[in-house]
Tab-separated table of C-alpha atoms and ligand atoms in Angstrom:
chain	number	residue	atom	x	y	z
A	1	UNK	CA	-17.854	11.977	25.744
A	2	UNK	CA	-16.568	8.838	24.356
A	3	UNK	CA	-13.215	8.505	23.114
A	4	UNK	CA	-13.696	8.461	19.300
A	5	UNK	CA	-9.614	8.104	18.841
A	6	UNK	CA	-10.509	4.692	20.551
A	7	UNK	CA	-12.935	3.170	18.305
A	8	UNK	CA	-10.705	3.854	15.189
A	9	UNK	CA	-9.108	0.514	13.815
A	10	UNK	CA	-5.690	-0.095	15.341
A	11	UNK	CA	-3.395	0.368	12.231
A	12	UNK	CA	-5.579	3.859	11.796
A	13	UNK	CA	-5.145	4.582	15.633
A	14	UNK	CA	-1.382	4.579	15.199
A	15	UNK	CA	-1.071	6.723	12.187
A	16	UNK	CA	-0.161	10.126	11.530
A	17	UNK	CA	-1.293	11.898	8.315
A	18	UNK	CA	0.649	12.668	6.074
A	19	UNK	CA	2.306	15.525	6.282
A	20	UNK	CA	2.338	17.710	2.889
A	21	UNK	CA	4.682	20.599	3.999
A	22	UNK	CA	3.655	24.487	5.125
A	23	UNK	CA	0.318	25.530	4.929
A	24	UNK	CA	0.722	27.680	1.547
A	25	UNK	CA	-2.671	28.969	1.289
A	26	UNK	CA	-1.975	31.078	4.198
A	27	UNK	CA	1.285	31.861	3.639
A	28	UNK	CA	0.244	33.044	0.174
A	29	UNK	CA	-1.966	34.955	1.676
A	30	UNK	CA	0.731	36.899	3.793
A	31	UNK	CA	3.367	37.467	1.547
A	32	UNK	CA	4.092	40.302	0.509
A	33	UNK	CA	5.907	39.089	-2.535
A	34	UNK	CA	4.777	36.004	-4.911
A	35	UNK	CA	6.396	32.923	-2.850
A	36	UNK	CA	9.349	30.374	-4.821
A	37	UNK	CA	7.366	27.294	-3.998
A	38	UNK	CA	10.211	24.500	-3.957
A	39	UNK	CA	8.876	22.240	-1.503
A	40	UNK	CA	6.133	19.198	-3.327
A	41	UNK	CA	8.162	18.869	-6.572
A	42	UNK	CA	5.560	20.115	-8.659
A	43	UNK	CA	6.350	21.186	-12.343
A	44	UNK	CA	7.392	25.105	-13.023
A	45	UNK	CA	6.887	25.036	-16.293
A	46	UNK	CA	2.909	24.384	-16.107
A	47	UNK	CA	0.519	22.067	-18.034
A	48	UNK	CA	0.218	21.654	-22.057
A	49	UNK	CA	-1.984	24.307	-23.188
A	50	UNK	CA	-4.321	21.447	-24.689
A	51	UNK	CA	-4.557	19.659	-21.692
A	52	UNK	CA	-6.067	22.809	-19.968
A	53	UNK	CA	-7.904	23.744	-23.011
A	54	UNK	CA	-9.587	20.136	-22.330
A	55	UNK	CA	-10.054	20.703	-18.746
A	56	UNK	CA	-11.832	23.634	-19.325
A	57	UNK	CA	-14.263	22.486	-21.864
A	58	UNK	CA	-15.114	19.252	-19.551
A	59	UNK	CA	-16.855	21.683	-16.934
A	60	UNK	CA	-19.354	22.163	-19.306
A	61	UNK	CA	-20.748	18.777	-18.547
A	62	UNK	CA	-19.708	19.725	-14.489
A	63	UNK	CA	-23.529	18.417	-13.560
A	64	UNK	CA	-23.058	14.982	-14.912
A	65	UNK	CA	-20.693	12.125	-13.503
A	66	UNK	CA	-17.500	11.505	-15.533
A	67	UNK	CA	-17.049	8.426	-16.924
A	68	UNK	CA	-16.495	5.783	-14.476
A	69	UNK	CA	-14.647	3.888	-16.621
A	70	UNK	CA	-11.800	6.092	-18.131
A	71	UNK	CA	-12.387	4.278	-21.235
A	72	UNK	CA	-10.776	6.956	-23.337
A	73	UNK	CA	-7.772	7.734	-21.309
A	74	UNK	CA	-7.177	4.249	-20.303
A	75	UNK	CA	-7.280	3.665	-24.094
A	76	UNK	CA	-4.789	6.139	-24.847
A	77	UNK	CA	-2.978	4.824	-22.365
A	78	UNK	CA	-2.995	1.317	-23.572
A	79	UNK	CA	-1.974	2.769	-26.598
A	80	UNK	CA	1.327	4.417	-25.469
A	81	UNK	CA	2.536	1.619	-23.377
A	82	UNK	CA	1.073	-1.172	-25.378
A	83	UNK	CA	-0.759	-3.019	-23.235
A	84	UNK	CA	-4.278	-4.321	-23.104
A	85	UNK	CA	-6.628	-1.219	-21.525
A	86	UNK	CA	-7.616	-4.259	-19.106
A	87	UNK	CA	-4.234	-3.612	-17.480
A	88	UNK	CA	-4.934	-0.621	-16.524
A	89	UNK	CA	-6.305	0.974	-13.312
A	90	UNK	CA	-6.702	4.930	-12.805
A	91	UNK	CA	-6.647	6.897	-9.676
A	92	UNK	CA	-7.192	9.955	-8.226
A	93	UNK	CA	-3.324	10.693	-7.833
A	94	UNK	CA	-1.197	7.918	-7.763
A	95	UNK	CA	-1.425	8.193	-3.917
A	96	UNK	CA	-4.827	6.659	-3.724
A	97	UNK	CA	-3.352	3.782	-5.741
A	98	UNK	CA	-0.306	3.040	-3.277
A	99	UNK	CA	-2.925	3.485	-0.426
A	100	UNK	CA	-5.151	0.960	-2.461
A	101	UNK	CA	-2.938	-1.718	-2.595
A	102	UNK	CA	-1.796	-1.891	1.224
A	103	UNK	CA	-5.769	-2.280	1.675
A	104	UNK	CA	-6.392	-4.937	-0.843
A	105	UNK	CA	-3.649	-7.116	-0.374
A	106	UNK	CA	-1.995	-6.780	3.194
A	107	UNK	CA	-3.981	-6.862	6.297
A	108	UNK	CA	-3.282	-7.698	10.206
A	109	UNK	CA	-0.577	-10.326	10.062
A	110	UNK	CA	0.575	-9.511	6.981
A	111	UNK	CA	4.127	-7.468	6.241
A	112	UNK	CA	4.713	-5.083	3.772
A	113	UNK	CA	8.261	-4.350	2.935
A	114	UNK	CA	9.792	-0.720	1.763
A	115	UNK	CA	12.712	1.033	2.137
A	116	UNK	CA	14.525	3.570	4.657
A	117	UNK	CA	13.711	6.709	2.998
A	118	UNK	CA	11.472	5.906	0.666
A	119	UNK	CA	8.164	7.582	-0.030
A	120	UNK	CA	6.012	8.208	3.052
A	121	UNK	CA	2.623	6.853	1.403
A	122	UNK	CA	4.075	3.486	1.882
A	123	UNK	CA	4.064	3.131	5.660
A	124	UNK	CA	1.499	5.100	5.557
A	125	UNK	CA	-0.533	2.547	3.294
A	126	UNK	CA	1.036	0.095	4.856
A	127	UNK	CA	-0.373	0.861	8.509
A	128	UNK	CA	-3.918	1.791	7.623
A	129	UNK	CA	-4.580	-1.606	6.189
A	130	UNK	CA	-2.870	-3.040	9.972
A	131	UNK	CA	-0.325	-4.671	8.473
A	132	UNK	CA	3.382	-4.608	10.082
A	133	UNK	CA	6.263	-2.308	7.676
A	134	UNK	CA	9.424	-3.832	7.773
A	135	UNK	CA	11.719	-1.213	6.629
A	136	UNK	CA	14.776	-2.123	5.058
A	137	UNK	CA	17.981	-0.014	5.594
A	138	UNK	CA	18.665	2.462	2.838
A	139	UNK	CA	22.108	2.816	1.197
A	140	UNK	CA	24.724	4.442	3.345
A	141	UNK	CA	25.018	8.325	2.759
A	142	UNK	CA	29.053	7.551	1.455
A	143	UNK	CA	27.842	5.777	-1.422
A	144	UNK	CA	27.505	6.035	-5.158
A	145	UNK	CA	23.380	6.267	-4.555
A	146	UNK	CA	23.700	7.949	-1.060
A	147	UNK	CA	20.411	6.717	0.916
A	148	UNK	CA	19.024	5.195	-2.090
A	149	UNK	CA	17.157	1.966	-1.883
A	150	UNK	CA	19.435	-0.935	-1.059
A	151	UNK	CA	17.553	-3.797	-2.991
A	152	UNK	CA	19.822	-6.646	-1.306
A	153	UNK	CA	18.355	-5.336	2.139
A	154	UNK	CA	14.677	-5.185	0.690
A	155	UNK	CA	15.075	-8.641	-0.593
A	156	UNK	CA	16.169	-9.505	2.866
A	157	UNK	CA	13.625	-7.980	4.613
A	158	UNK	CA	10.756	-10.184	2.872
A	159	UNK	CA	9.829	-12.960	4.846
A	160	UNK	CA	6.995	-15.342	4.187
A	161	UNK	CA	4.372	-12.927	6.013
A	162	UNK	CA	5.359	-10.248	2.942
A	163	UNK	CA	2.504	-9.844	0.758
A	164	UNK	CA	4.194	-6.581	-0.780
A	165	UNK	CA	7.015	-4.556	-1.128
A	166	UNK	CA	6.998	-0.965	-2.704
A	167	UNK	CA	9.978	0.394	-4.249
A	168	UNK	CA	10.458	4.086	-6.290
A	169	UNK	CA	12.439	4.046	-9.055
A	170	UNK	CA	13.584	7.293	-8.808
A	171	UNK	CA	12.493	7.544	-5.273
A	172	UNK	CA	11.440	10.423	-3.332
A	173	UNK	CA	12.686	12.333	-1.210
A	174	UNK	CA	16.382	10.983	-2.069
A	175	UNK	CA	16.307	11.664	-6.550
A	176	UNK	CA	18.158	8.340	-6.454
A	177	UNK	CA	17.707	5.396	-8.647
A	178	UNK	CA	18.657	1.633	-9.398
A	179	UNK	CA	19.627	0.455	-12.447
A	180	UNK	CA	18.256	-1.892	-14.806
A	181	UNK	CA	19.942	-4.581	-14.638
A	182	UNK	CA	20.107	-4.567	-10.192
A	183	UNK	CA	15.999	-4.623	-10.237
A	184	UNK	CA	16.106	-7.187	-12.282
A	185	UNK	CA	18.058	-9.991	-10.628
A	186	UNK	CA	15.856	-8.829	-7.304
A	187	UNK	CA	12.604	-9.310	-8.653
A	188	UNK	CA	13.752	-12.982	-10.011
A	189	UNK	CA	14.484	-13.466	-6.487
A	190	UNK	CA	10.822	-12.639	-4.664
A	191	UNK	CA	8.587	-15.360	-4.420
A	192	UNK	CA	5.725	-15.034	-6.737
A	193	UNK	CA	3.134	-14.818	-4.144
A	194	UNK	CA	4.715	-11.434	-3.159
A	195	UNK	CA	3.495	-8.228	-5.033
A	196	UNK	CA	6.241	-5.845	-5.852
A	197	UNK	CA	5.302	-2.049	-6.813
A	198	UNK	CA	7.058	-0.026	-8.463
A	199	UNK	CA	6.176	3.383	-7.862
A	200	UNK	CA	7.496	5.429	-11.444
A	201	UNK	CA	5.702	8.875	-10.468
A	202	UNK	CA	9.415	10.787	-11.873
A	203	UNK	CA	10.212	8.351	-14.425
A	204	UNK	CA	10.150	10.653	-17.416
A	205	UNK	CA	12.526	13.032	-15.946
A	206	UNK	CA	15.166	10.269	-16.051
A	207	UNK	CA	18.429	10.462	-18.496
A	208	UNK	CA	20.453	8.206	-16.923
A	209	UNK	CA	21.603	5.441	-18.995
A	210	UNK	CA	21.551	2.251	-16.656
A	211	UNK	CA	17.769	2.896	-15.554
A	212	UNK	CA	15.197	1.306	-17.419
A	213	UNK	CA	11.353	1.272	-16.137
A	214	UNK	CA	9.673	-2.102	-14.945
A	215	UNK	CA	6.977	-1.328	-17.391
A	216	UNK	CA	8.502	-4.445	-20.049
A	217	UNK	CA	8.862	-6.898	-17.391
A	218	UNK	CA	4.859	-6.780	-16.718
A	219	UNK	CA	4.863	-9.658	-19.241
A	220	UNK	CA	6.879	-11.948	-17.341
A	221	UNK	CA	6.004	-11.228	-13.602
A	222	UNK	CA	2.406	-11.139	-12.591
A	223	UNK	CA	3.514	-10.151	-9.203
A	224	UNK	CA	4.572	-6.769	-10.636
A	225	UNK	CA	2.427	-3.250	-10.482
A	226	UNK	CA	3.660	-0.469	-11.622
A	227	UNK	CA	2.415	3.429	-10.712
A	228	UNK	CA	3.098	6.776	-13.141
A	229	UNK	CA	1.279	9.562	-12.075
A	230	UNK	CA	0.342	13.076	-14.509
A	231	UNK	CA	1.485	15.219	-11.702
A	232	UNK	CA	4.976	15.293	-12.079
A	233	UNK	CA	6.720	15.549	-15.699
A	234	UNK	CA	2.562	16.412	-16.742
A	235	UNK	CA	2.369	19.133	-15.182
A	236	UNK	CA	-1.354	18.151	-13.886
A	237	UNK	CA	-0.594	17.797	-10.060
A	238	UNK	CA	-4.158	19.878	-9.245
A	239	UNK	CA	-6.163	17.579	-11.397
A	240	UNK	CA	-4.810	14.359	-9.628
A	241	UNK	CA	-4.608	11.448	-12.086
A	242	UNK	CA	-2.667	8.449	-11.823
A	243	UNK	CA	-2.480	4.958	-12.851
A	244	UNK	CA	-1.256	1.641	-12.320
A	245	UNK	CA	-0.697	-1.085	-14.934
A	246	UNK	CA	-0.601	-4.775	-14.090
A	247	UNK	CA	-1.788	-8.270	-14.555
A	248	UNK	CA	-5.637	-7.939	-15.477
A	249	UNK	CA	-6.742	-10.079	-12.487
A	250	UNK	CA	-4.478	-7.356	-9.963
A	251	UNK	CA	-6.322	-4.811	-12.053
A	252	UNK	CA	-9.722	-6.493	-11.804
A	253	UNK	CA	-9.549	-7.082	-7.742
A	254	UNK	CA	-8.341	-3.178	-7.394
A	255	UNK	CA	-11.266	-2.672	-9.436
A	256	UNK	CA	-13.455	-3.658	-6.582
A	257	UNK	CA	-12.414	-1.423	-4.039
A	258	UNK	CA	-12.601	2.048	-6.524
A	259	UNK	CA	-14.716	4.580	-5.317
A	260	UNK	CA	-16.663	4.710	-8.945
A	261	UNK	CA	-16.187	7.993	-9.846
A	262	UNK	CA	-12.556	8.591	-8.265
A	263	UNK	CA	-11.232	10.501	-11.371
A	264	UNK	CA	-12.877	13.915	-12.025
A	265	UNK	CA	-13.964	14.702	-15.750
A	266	UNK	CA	-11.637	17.512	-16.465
A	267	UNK	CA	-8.412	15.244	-15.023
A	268	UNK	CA	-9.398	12.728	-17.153
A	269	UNK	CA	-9.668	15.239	-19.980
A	270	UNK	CA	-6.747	17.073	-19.324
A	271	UNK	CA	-4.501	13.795	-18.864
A	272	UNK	CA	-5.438	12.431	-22.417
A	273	UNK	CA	-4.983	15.718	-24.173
A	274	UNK	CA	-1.361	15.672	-22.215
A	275	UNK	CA	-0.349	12.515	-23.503
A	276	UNK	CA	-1.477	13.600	-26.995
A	277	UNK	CA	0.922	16.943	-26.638
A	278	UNK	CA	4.278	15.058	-26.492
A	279	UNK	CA	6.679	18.407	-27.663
A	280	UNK	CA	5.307	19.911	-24.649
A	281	UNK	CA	6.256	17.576	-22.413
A	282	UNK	CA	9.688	17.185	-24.038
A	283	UNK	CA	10.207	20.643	-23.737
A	284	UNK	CA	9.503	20.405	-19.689
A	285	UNK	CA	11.743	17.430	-19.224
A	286	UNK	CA	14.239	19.578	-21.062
A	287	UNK	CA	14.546	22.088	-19.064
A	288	UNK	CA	14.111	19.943	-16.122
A	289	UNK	CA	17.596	18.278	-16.733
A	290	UNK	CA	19.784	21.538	-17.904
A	291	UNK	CA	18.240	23.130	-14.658
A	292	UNK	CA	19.040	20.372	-12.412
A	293	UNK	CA	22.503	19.898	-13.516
A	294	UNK	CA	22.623	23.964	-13.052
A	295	UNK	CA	21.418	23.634	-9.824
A	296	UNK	CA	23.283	20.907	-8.811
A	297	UNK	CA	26.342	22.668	-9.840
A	298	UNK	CA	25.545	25.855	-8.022
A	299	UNK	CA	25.078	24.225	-4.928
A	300	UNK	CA	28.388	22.119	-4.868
A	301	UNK	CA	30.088	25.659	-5.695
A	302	UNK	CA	28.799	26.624	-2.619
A	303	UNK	CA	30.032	23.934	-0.567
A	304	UNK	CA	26.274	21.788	-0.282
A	305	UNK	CA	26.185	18.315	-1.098
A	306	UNK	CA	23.524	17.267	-3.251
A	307	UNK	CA	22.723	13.865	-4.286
A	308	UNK	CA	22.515	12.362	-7.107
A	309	UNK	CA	19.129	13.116	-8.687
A	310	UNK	CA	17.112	11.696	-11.693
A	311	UNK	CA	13.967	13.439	-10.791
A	312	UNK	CA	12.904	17.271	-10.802
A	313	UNK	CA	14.085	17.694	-7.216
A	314	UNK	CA	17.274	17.506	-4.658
A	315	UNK	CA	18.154	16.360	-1.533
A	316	UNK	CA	20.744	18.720	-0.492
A	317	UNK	CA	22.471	18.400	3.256
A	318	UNK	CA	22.585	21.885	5.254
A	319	UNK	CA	23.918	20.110	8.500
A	320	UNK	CA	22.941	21.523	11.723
A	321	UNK	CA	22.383	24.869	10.090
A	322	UNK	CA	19.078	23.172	8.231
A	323	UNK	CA	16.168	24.381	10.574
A	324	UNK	CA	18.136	27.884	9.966
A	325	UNK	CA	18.322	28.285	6.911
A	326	UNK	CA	14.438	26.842	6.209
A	327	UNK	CA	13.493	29.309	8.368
A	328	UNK	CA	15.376	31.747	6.753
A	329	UNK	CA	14.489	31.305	3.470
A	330	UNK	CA	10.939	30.865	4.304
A	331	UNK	CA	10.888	34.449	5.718
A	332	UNK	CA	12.366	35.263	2.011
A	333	UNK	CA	9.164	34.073	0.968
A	334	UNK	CA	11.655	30.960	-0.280
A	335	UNK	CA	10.019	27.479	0.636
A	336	UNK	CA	12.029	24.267	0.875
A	337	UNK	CA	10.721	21.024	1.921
A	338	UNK	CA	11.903	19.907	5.279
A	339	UNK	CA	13.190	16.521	5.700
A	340	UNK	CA	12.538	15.620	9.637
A	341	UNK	CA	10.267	13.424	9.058
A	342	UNK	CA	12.047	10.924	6.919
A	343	UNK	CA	14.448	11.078	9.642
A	344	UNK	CA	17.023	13.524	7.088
A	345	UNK	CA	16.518	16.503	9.801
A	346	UNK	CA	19.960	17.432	8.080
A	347	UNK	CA	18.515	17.586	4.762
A	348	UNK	CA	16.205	20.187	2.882
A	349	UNK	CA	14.566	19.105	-0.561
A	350	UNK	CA	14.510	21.637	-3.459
A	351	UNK	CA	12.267	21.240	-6.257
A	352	UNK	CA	14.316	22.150	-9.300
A	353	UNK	CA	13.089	25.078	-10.745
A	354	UNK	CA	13.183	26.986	-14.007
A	355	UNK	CA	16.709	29.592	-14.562
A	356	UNK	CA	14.577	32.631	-13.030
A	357	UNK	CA	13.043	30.304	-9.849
A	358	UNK	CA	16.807	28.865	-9.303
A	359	UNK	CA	18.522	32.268	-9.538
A	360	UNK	CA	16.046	33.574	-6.782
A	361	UNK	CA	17.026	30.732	-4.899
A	362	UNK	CA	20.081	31.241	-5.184
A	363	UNK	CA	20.320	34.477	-4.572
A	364	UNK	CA	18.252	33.910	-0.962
A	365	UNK	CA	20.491	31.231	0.004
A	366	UNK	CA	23.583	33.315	-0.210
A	367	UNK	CA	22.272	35.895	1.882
A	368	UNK	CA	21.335	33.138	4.445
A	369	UNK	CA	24.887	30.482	4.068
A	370	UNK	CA	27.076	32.445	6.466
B	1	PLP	C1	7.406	8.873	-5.321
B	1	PLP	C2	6.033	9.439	-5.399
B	1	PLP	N1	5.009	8.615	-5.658
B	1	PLP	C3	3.753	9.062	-5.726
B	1	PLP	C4	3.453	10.388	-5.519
B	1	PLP	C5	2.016	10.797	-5.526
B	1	PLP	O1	1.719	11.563	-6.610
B	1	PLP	P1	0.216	11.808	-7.082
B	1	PLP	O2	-0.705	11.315	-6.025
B	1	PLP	O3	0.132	13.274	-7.286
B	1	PLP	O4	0.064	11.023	-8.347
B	1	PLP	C6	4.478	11.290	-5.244
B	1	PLP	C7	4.170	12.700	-4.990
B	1	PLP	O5	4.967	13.513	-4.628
B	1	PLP	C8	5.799	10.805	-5.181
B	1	PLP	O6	6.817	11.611	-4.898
């Protein structure tokens, strides 16, 4: 038997997949009580009505191909940003678009640039296209923005191999942020041959006053993508839609690379009627902040220290009693998301819930903080 491992390309020989938490289906399947599911930051407040009222009425066309194009959600899209549709590319999730962009524009030689902690579809983008991640260190953990991205060390870190750097703004898994005003003066300071994403996949849960998205400086960097996503703040995570908006020629050379019919016909259904059903989102995002600040609260009653979070989750520091209290809470049919493999072994991530979801959680966690 031949080694197959072996005739893989070398980025794809080195990579591990990613790794997307517990097995739920199967633990589901055990539990004797309906699991708190806290671990992939998914919405608890579910999709607009409409948009699942669309999705539904798309299957009956499930025998023909959905519309390669997107026309009418890229147009609604356009519409809401106000940009040219031709700006526009969709994806199925926003993770095939970050995985998309490692493979059109970085290659063996090459160097793409992220930060310590940031999302793990970068490296992993990043290696399957065989081109070298320089990761630039993260904001110390005694800081305002505790592990957050430190955009004087990303700016560093490019070199003139870089063909692309990918930032979150918030990130994940740390709910931090940059402001405004910080992104700004770095992205003046990349050369222009070197793309910089800007991966927005929690930007509508953010309040905070200094953050601003990168969407209105599209006009004045061609270098710039940035990513949104309908699984988050949308509610849509099992439909998998995302997009990226950029210069038209970025757009048109991602373009050639898209598997043709990468959206389904009930995402792309679902997503427009979402964006059409604003009070519904507003009433998600909502609830989103009173129940992270709740949360947040709760915790730091209880001695945890949570960062600072602009997104529907937190990264919350359990110490050497972490693997513990996972497993703990997992057997209380609880689930966190782990952190070891961000290198946070000392961390768990909680995906803010609604008042009943946190309560439970709360509730579980003081039987388990001894
Ligand atoms: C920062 C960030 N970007 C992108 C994604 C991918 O989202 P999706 O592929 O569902 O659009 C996630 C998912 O958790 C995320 O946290």
């Amino acid at each position: 038997m031949i080694e197959v491992q072996s005739l893989a390309q070398p980025g794809i020989r080195a990579l591990r997949a990613y790794d997307p938490g517990h097995d739920l289906v199967a633990l589901r399947r055990a539990a004797p009580q309906p699991l708190l599911e806290l671990g992939s930051n998914e919405n608890p407040y579910g999709a607009s009505p409409q948009a699942v009222r669309a999705a539904i009425a798309a299957l009956d066309s499930a025998h023909v191909y959905p519309d390669p194009l997107g026309g009418d959600l890229k147009r609604a899209l356009a519409k809401q940003h106000g940009v040219d549709a031709a700006r526009i590319l969709l994806g199925n999730g926003s993770h095939e678009l970050l995985m998309q962009f490692a493979q059109v524009f970085a290659g063996v030689g090459d160097e793409v640039v992220a930060s310590q902690y940031g999302f793990a579809v970068y490296a992993l983008a990043a290696q399957a296209a065989g081109a070298a991640l320089q990761l630039a260190p993260a904001l110390p953990r005694h800081h305002a923005m505790p592990r957050g991205h430190d955009l004087d060390a990303l700016r560093a870190a490019i070199t003139p191999r870089t063909r692309l750097v990918y930032l979150a703004n918030p990130n994940n898994p740390t709910g931090t942020w940059y402001s405004a005003a910080d992104f700004e003066t770095f992205l003046a300071d990349v050369p222009a041959q070197v793309l910089v994403v800007v991966d927005e996949a929690y930007a509508e849960f953010v309040d905070a006053p200094d953050y601003a998205s990168a969407l209105p400086l599209l006009a004045m960097h061609p270098n710039l993508i940035v990513t949104r996503t309908f699984s988050k703040a949308h509610a849509l995570a099992g439909l998998r839609v995302g997009f990226a908006i950029a210069h038209p020629e970025i757009i048109a050379v991602l373009e050639r690379v898209r598997e043709s019919f990468n959206v389904n016909a009930p995402g792309l259904a679902a997503a427009e009627a979402a964006l059409g059903d604003t009070a519904h989102l507003a009433a998600g995002v909502a609830g989103n902040r009173v129940q992270r600040q709740a949360l947040a609260e709760a915790l730091r009653a209880r001695g945890l220290v949570a960062s600072p979070s602009q997104t529907n989750f937190l990264l919350v520091e359990f110490g050497e009693a972490t693997a513990r209290i996972e497993a703990a809470l997992l057997a209380r049919g609880v689930i966190l998301r782990p952190m070891g493999g961000y290198g946070l072994g000392d961390c768990l991530r909680i995906t803010v819930g609604t008042a009943d979801d946190n309560a439970r959680l709360l509730a579980a966690l003081d039987e388990v903080l001894v």
